[in-house]
Tab-separated table of C-alpha atoms in Angstrom:
chain	number	residue	atom	x	y	z
A	27	MET	CA	-99.958	-47.690	33.260
A	28	VAL	CA	-100.151	-45.583	30.126
A	29	LEU	CA	-98.834	-47.044	26.876
A	30	ARG	CA	-96.103	-44.419	26.500
A	31	LYS	CA	-94.618	-45.382	29.878
A	32	LYS	CA	-94.733	-49.076	28.976
A	33	ILE	CA	-92.880	-48.311	25.728
A	34	GLU	CA	-90.332	-46.281	27.675
A	35	GLN	CA	-89.784	-49.217	30.041
A	36	VAL	CA	-89.177	-51.779	27.276
A	37	ILE	CA	-86.774	-49.460	25.472
A	38	THR	CA	-84.846	-48.867	28.691
A	39	ALA	CA	-84.822	-52.601	29.475
A	40	ALA	CA	-83.376	-53.363	26.036
A	41	SER	CA	-80.158	-51.627	27.169
A	42	GLY	CA	-79.129	-50.217	23.812
A	43	ASN	CA	-80.258	-53.226	21.771
A	44	SER	CA	-82.429	-51.489	19.191
A	45	GLU	CA	-83.591	-54.747	17.584
A	46	LYS	CA	-84.817	-56.120	20.909
A	47	ALA	CA	-86.458	-52.782	21.732
A	48	ALA	CA	-88.266	-52.773	18.385
A	49	PHE	CA	-89.610	-56.292	18.973
A	50	GLU	CA	-90.741	-55.421	22.488
A	51	VAL	CA	-92.477	-52.224	21.338
A	52	CYS	CA	-94.211	-54.121	18.538
A	53	LEU	CA	-95.381	-56.761	21.017
A	54	LEU	CA	-96.741	-54.048	23.306
A	55	LEU	CA	-98.580	-52.425	20.422
A	56	GLU	CA	-99.935	-55.778	19.286
A	57	ASP	CA	-101.262	-56.412	22.765
A	58	ALA	CA	-102.700	-52.898	23.097
A	59	ILE	CA	-104.248	-52.340	19.666
A	60	GLY	CA	-103.885	-55.539	17.631
A	61	LEU	CA	-101.582	-54.451	14.816
A	62	ASN	CA	-101.133	-57.986	13.494
A	63	GLY	CA	-104.803	-58.345	12.650
A	64	ASN	CA	-104.565	-55.210	10.525
A	65	GLY	CA	-101.676	-56.450	8.391
A	66	TRP	CA	-98.886	-54.418	9.968
A	67	PHE	CA	-96.648	-57.477	10.406
A	68	ASP	CA	-97.608	-59.364	7.235
A	69	ASP	CA	-94.189	-58.894	5.605
A	70	ASP	CA	-92.184	-59.309	8.819
A	71	GLU	CA	-91.252	-62.978	9.122
A	72	GLU	CA	-89.528	-62.527	12.477
A	73	MET	CA	-92.553	-60.828	14.050
A	74	GLN	CA	-94.842	-63.496	12.598
A	75	LYS	CA	-92.702	-66.200	14.242
A	76	LEU	CA	-92.649	-64.329	17.524
A	77	LEU	CA	-96.407	-63.753	17.506
A	78	SER	CA	-97.183	-67.345	16.582
A	79	SER	CA	-95.143	-68.614	19.528
A	80	ASP	CA	-97.245	-66.664	22.065
């Protein structure tokens, strides 16, 4: 499945919860292109916690 469709699915599944949708999209992008390794989440404590628990 293409990345855009996966993003669409997680946003729809979040049912109006923009914070949850943002986390899910970030996790998808991390899995697809490795944003964490490039410093994108360095200042985001919540994403760091979420990524370290995987």
